[in-house]
């Protein structure tokens, strides 16, 4: 703890206040910067990524499994994955979220978010957790990336579509949110 005297006022700052670093000087602390190394002076989102993310060659499936835009050969923005019992997006997933937001804004289609859980919890808990995951993605898209809330629908599927019932290491792939174009 350090003490600072300002006039007759004493400020006490914890050592955590001195740990705030912004290596690329974009206004986002390194601890929360998903795109470290952006050039100084670039306008960035709250996650530290600039708004010049390329969206060409991005493909997302629609609800029928058809790829959009036409001519796509495979999905290029895959699911967002979660830690066990968590509905928080980890920083290593933020770039996917940024790319998704740019895709939505470029093509002006609605998006459908479907949350899932693995089989490790009770059915009701998994249903609530999967819905919370989808809602958190919607909230981030709206609050941090400016996507209009009415353009995003959410659903929680729980563990009813779990693929990895016997392989506990692979269950991490069942803890996800998938997204689809909803034309």
mmCIF file of C-alpha atoms in Angstrom:
data_model
loop_
_atom_site.group_PDB
_atom_site.id
_atom_site.type_symbol
_atom_site.label_atom_id
_atom_site.label_comp_id
_atom_site.label_asym_id
_atom_site.label_seq_id
_atom_site.Cartn_x
_atom_site.Cartn_y
_atom_site.Cartn_z
ATOM 1 C CA UNK A 1 0.000 0.000 0.000
ATOM 2 C CA UNK A 2 1.344 3.425 -0.917
ATOM 3 C CA UNK A 3 0.366 6.761 0.619
ATOM 4 C CA UNK A 4 0.139 9.974 -1.350
ATOM 5 C CA UNK A 5 -0.373 13.388 0.188
ATOM 6 C CA UNK A 6 -2.450 15.794 -1.870
ATOM 7 C CA UNK A 7 -2.992 18.950 0.139
ATOM 8 C CA UNK A 8 -4.576 17.751 3.335
ATOM 9 C CA UNK A 9 -6.000 14.599 1.756
ATOM 10 C CA UNK A 10 -4.184 11.296 1.998
ATOM 11 C CA UNK A 11 -4.805 8.804 -0.803
ATOM 12 C CA UNK A 12 -4.112 5.157 -0.148
ATOM 13 C CA UNK A 13 -3.682 3.080 -3.286
ATOM 14 C CA UNK A 14 -3.296 -0.658 -3.259
ATOM 15 C CA UNK A 15 -0.546 -2.375 -5.203
ATOM 16 C CA UNK A 16 -3.252 -3.468 -7.678
ATOM 17 C CA UNK A 17 -3.635 0.117 -8.812
ATOM 18 C CA UNK A 18 -0.030 0.064 -9.983
ATOM 19 C CA UNK A 19 -0.488 -3.195 -11.889
ATOM 20 C CA UNK A 20 -2.578 -1.522 -14.610
ATOM 21 C CA UNK A 21 -0.542 -1.620 -17.782
ATOM 22 C CA UNK A 22 -1.456 -0.762 -21.352
ATOM 23 C CA UNK A 23 1.482 -1.925 -23.485
ATOM 24 C CA UNK A 24 -0.031 -0.874 -26.799
ATOM 25 C CA UNK A 25 -1.468 2.438 -25.464
ATOM 26 C CA UNK A 26 -4.964 1.784 -26.785
ATOM 27 C CA UNK A 27 -6.704 2.601 -23.505
ATOM 28 C CA UNK A 28 -7.460 -1.028 -22.613
ATOM 29 C CA UNK A 29 -5.426 -2.664 -19.823
ATOM 30 C CA UNK A 30 -3.298 -5.604 -20.929
ATOM 31 C CA UNK A 31 -5.225 -7.881 -18.586
ATOM 32 C CA UNK A 32 -8.408 -7.306 -20.663
ATOM 33 C CA UNK A 33 -6.848 -6.638 -24.084
ATOM 34 C CA UNK A 34 -7.868 -9.410 -26.503
ATOM 35 C CA UNK A 35 -5.910 -7.799 -29.353
ATOM 36 C CA UNK A 36 -2.624 -6.729 -27.804
ATOM 37 C CA UNK A 37 -0.383 -4.850 -30.183
ATOM 38 C CA UNK A 38 -2.881 -2.578 -31.910
ATOM 39 C CA UNK A 39 -1.111 0.535 -33.199
ATOM 40 C CA UNK A 40 -1.262 3.602 -30.981
ATOM 41 C CA UNK A 41 -4.120 5.890 -31.923
ATOM 42 C CA UNK A 42 -6.385 3.180 -33.368
ATOM 43 C CA UNK A 43 -9.984 3.295 -32.231
ATOM 44 C CA UNK A 44 -10.653 0.048 -30.383
ATOM 45 C CA UNK A 45 -13.601 -1.682 -28.793
ATOM 46 C CA UNK A 46 -13.801 -2.327 -25.054
ATOM 47 C CA UNK A 47 -11.920 -5.591 -25.596
ATOM 48 C CA UNK A 48 -8.925 -3.816 -27.204
ATOM 49 C CA UNK A 49 -9.571 -4.959 -30.775
ATOM 50 C CA UNK A 50 -9.733 -2.385 -33.538
ATOM 51 C CA UNK A 51 -12.770 -1.972 -35.710
ATOM 52 C CA UNK A 52 -10.917 -2.902 -38.905
ATOM 53 C CA UNK A 53 -11.441 -6.650 -38.599
ATOM 54 C CA UNK A 54 -11.693 -8.296 -41.991
ATOM 55 C CA UNK A 55 -14.945 -10.110 -42.692
ATOM 56 C CA UNK A 56 -14.292 -11.264 -46.240
ATOM 57 C CA UNK A 57 -14.278 -15.017 -46.652
ATOM 58 C CA UNK A 58 -16.299 -15.555 -43.474
ATOM 59 C CA UNK A 59 -19.008 -18.201 -43.652
ATOM 60 C CA UNK A 60 -21.814 -18.964 -41.222
ATOM 61 C CA UNK A 61 -24.511 -21.610 -41.619
ATOM 62 C CA UNK A 62 -28.196 -20.757 -41.588
ATOM 63 C CA UNK A 63 -30.740 -22.740 -39.573
ATOM 64 C CA UNK A 64 -31.067 -25.269 -42.398
ATOM 65 C CA UNK A 65 -27.317 -25.919 -42.593
ATOM 66 C CA UNK A 66 -26.800 -23.899 -45.787
ATOM 67 C CA UNK A 67 -23.673 -21.750 -45.778
ATOM 68 C CA UNK A 68 -23.912 -17.994 -46.105
ATOM 69 C CA UNK A 69 -22.941 -16.075 -48.149
ATOM 70 C CA UNK A 70 -23.339 -18.174 -51.275
ATOM 71 C CA UNK A 71 -20.156 -19.744 -52.511
ATOM 72 C CA UNK A 72 -18.829 -20.620 -49.061
ATOM 73 C CA UNK A 73 -17.234 -24.035 -48.752
ATOM 74 C CA UNK A 74 -17.064 -24.392 -44.957
ATOM 75 C CA UNK A 75 -17.963 -22.544 -41.752
ATOM 76 C CA UNK A 76 -15.124 -20.172 -40.825
ATOM 77 C CA UNK A 77 -16.441 -18.767 -37.555
ATOM 78 C CA UNK A 78 -17.010 -21.714 -35.271
ATOM 79 C CA UNK A 79 -18.554 -22.000 -31.824
ATOM 80 C CA UNK A 80 -17.588 -20.064 -28.711
ATOM 81 C CA UNK A 81 -16.443 -22.481 -26.005
ATOM 82 C CA UNK A 82 -16.744 -22.305 -22.211
ATOM 83 C CA UNK A 83 -15.117 -23.617 -19.081
ATOM 84 C CA UNK A 84 -16.994 -26.124 -16.949
ATOM 85 C CA UNK A 85 -19.967 -24.547 -15.111
ATOM 86 C CA UNK A 86 -19.229 -21.120 -16.575
ATOM 87 C CA UNK A 87 -21.233 -18.715 -18.695
ATOM 88 C CA UNK A 88 -18.397 -16.167 -18.998
ATOM 89 C CA UNK A 89 -16.672 -15.693 -22.334
ATOM 90 C CA UNK A 90 -12.933 -16.181 -21.974
ATOM 91 C CA UNK A 91 -10.582 -13.664 -23.549
ATOM 92 C CA UNK A 92 -9.237 -16.198 -26.011
ATOM 93 C CA UNK A 93 -12.740 -16.326 -27.547
ATOM 94 C CA UNK A 94 -13.206 -12.564 -27.966
ATOM 95 C CA UNK A 95 -11.728 -12.335 -31.456
ATOM 96 C CA UNK A 96 -14.401 -14.754 -32.714
ATOM 97 C CA UNK A 97 -17.038 -12.543 -31.127
ATOM 98 C CA UNK A 98 -15.602 -9.466 -32.822
ATOM 99 C CA UNK A 99 -15.557 -11.221 -36.195
ATOM 100 C CA UNK A 100 -19.149 -12.348 -35.664
ATOM 101 C CA UNK A 101 -20.265 -8.792 -34.861
ATOM 102 C CA UNK A 102 -18.593 -7.451 -38.013
ATOM 103 C CA UNK A 103 -20.227 -10.206 -40.078
ATOM 104 C CA UNK A 104 -23.671 -9.333 -38.669
ATOM 105 C CA UNK A 105 -23.162 -5.653 -39.396
ATOM 106 C CA UNK A 106 -21.889 -6.256 -42.930
ATOM 107 C CA UNK A 107 -24.636 -8.605 -44.062
ATOM 108 C CA UNK A 108 -27.502 -7.111 -42.040
ATOM 109 C CA UNK A 109 -29.038 -10.480 -41.180
ATOM 110 C CA UNK A 110 -30.433 -11.537 -37.863
ATOM 111 C CA UNK A 111 -28.444 -14.028 -35.838
ATOM 112 C CA UNK A 112 -29.615 -17.005 -33.838
ATOM 113 C CA UNK A 113 -27.515 -18.021 -30.788
ATOM 114 C CA UNK A 114 -27.888 -21.538 -29.414
ATOM 115 C CA UNK A 115 -26.270 -22.397 -26.089
ATOM 116 C CA UNK A 116 -25.289 -25.911 -25.017
ATOM 117 C CA UNK A 117 -23.933 -27.700 -21.956
ATOM 118 C CA UNK A 118 -22.193 -31.011 -21.434
ATOM 119 C CA UNK A 119 -23.758 -33.888 -19.496
ATOM 120 C CA UNK A 120 -21.896 -33.294 -16.246
ATOM 121 C CA UNK A 121 -24.725 -31.387 -14.525
ATOM 122 C CA UNK A 122 -28.398 -31.916 -13.792
ATOM 123 C CA UNK A 123 -30.825 -31.409 -16.681
ATOM 124 C CA UNK A 124 -32.444 -28.219 -15.303
ATOM 125 C CA UNK A 125 -29.083 -26.695 -14.384
ATOM 126 C CA UNK A 126 -27.688 -27.448 -17.848
ATOM 127 C CA UNK A 127 -30.743 -25.875 -19.496
ATOM 128 C CA UNK A 128 -30.309 -22.679 -17.464
ATOM 129 C CA UNK A 129 -26.543 -22.598 -18.023
ATOM 130 C CA UNK A 130 -26.831 -23.037 -21.783
ATOM 131 C CA UNK A 131 -29.417 -20.235 -21.985
ATOM 132 C CA UNK A 132 -27.220 -17.971 -19.828
ATOM 133 C CA UNK A 133 -24.316 -18.600 -22.213
ATOM 134 C CA UNK A 134 -26.403 -17.530 -25.210
ATOM 135 C CA UNK A 135 -27.764 -14.480 -23.350
ATOM 136 C CA UNK A 136 -24.241 -13.382 -22.373
ATOM 137 C CA UNK A 137 -23.136 -13.515 -26.009
ATOM 138 C CA UNK A 138 -26.152 -11.421 -26.960
ATOM 139 C CA UNK A 139 -25.376 -8.907 -24.231
ATOM 140 C CA UNK A 140 -21.757 -8.597 -25.374
ATOM 141 C CA UNK A 141 -22.770 -8.171 -29.018
ATOM 142 C CA UNK A 142 -25.231 -5.428 -28.061
ATOM 143 C CA UNK A 143 -23.249 -3.561 -25.393
ATOM 144 C CA UNK A 144 -19.681 -3.904 -26.656
ATOM 145 C CA UNK A 145 -20.143 -4.156 -30.422
ATOM 146 C CA UNK A 146 -23.281 -2.122 -31.136
ATOM 147 C CA UNK A 147 -25.414 -4.876 -32.650
ATOM 148 C CA UNK A 148 -29.136 -4.088 -32.364
ATOM 149 C CA UNK A 149 -30.681 -6.390 -29.735
ATOM 150 C CA UNK A 150 -33.788 -7.151 -31.815
ATOM 151 C CA UNK A 151 -31.550 -8.786 -34.442
ATOM 152 C CA UNK A 152 -30.427 -11.528 -32.035
ATOM 153 C CA UNK A 153 -32.502 -14.500 -30.874
ATOM 154 C CA UNK A 154 -31.288 -16.887 -28.172
ATOM 155 C CA UNK A 155 -32.059 -20.435 -27.153
ATOM 156 C CA UNK A 156 -30.641 -22.803 -24.554
ATOM 157 C CA UNK A 157 -30.550 -26.491 -25.473
ATOM 158 C CA UNK A 158 -28.958 -27.779 -22.277
ATOM 159 C CA UNK A 159 -27.230 -31.114 -22.690
ATOM 160 C CA UNK A 160 -29.906 -32.716 -24.862
ATOM 161 C CA UNK A 161 -27.661 -32.548 -27.949
ATOM 162 C CA UNK A 162 -24.442 -33.554 -26.165
ATOM 163 C CA UNK A 163 -22.139 -35.544 -28.430
ATOM 164 C CA UNK A 164 -19.430 -36.577 -25.976
ATOM 165 C CA UNK A 165 -21.189 -38.718 -23.411
ATOM 166 C CA UNK A 166 -18.365 -41.104 -22.596
ATOM 167 C CA UNK A 167 -15.233 -39.049 -23.264
ATOM 168 C CA UNK A 168 -14.816 -36.579 -20.388
ATOM 169 C CA UNK A 169 -11.936 -34.737 -22.091
ATOM 170 C CA UNK A 170 -14.004 -34.089 -25.222
ATOM 171 C CA UNK A 171 -16.990 -32.758 -23.247
ATOM 172 C CA UNK A 172 -15.456 -29.281 -23.445
ATOM 173 C CA UNK A 173 -16.733 -29.210 -27.035
ATOM 174 C CA UNK A 174 -20.301 -29.597 -25.763
ATOM 175 C CA UNK A 175 -19.927 -26.441 -23.611
ATOM 176 C CA UNK A 176 -20.520 -23.881 -26.339
ATOM 177 C CA UNK A 177 -22.673 -21.352 -28.127
ATOM 178 C CA UNK A 178 -23.268 -21.877 -31.834
ATOM 179 C CA UNK A 179 -24.503 -19.105 -34.083
ATOM 180 C CA UNK A 180 -26.551 -19.190 -37.247
ATOM 181 C CA UNK A 181 -27.816 -16.703 -39.808
ATOM 182 C CA UNK A 182 -31.562 -16.313 -39.378
ATOM 183 C CA UNK A 183 -32.922 -14.910 -42.644
#
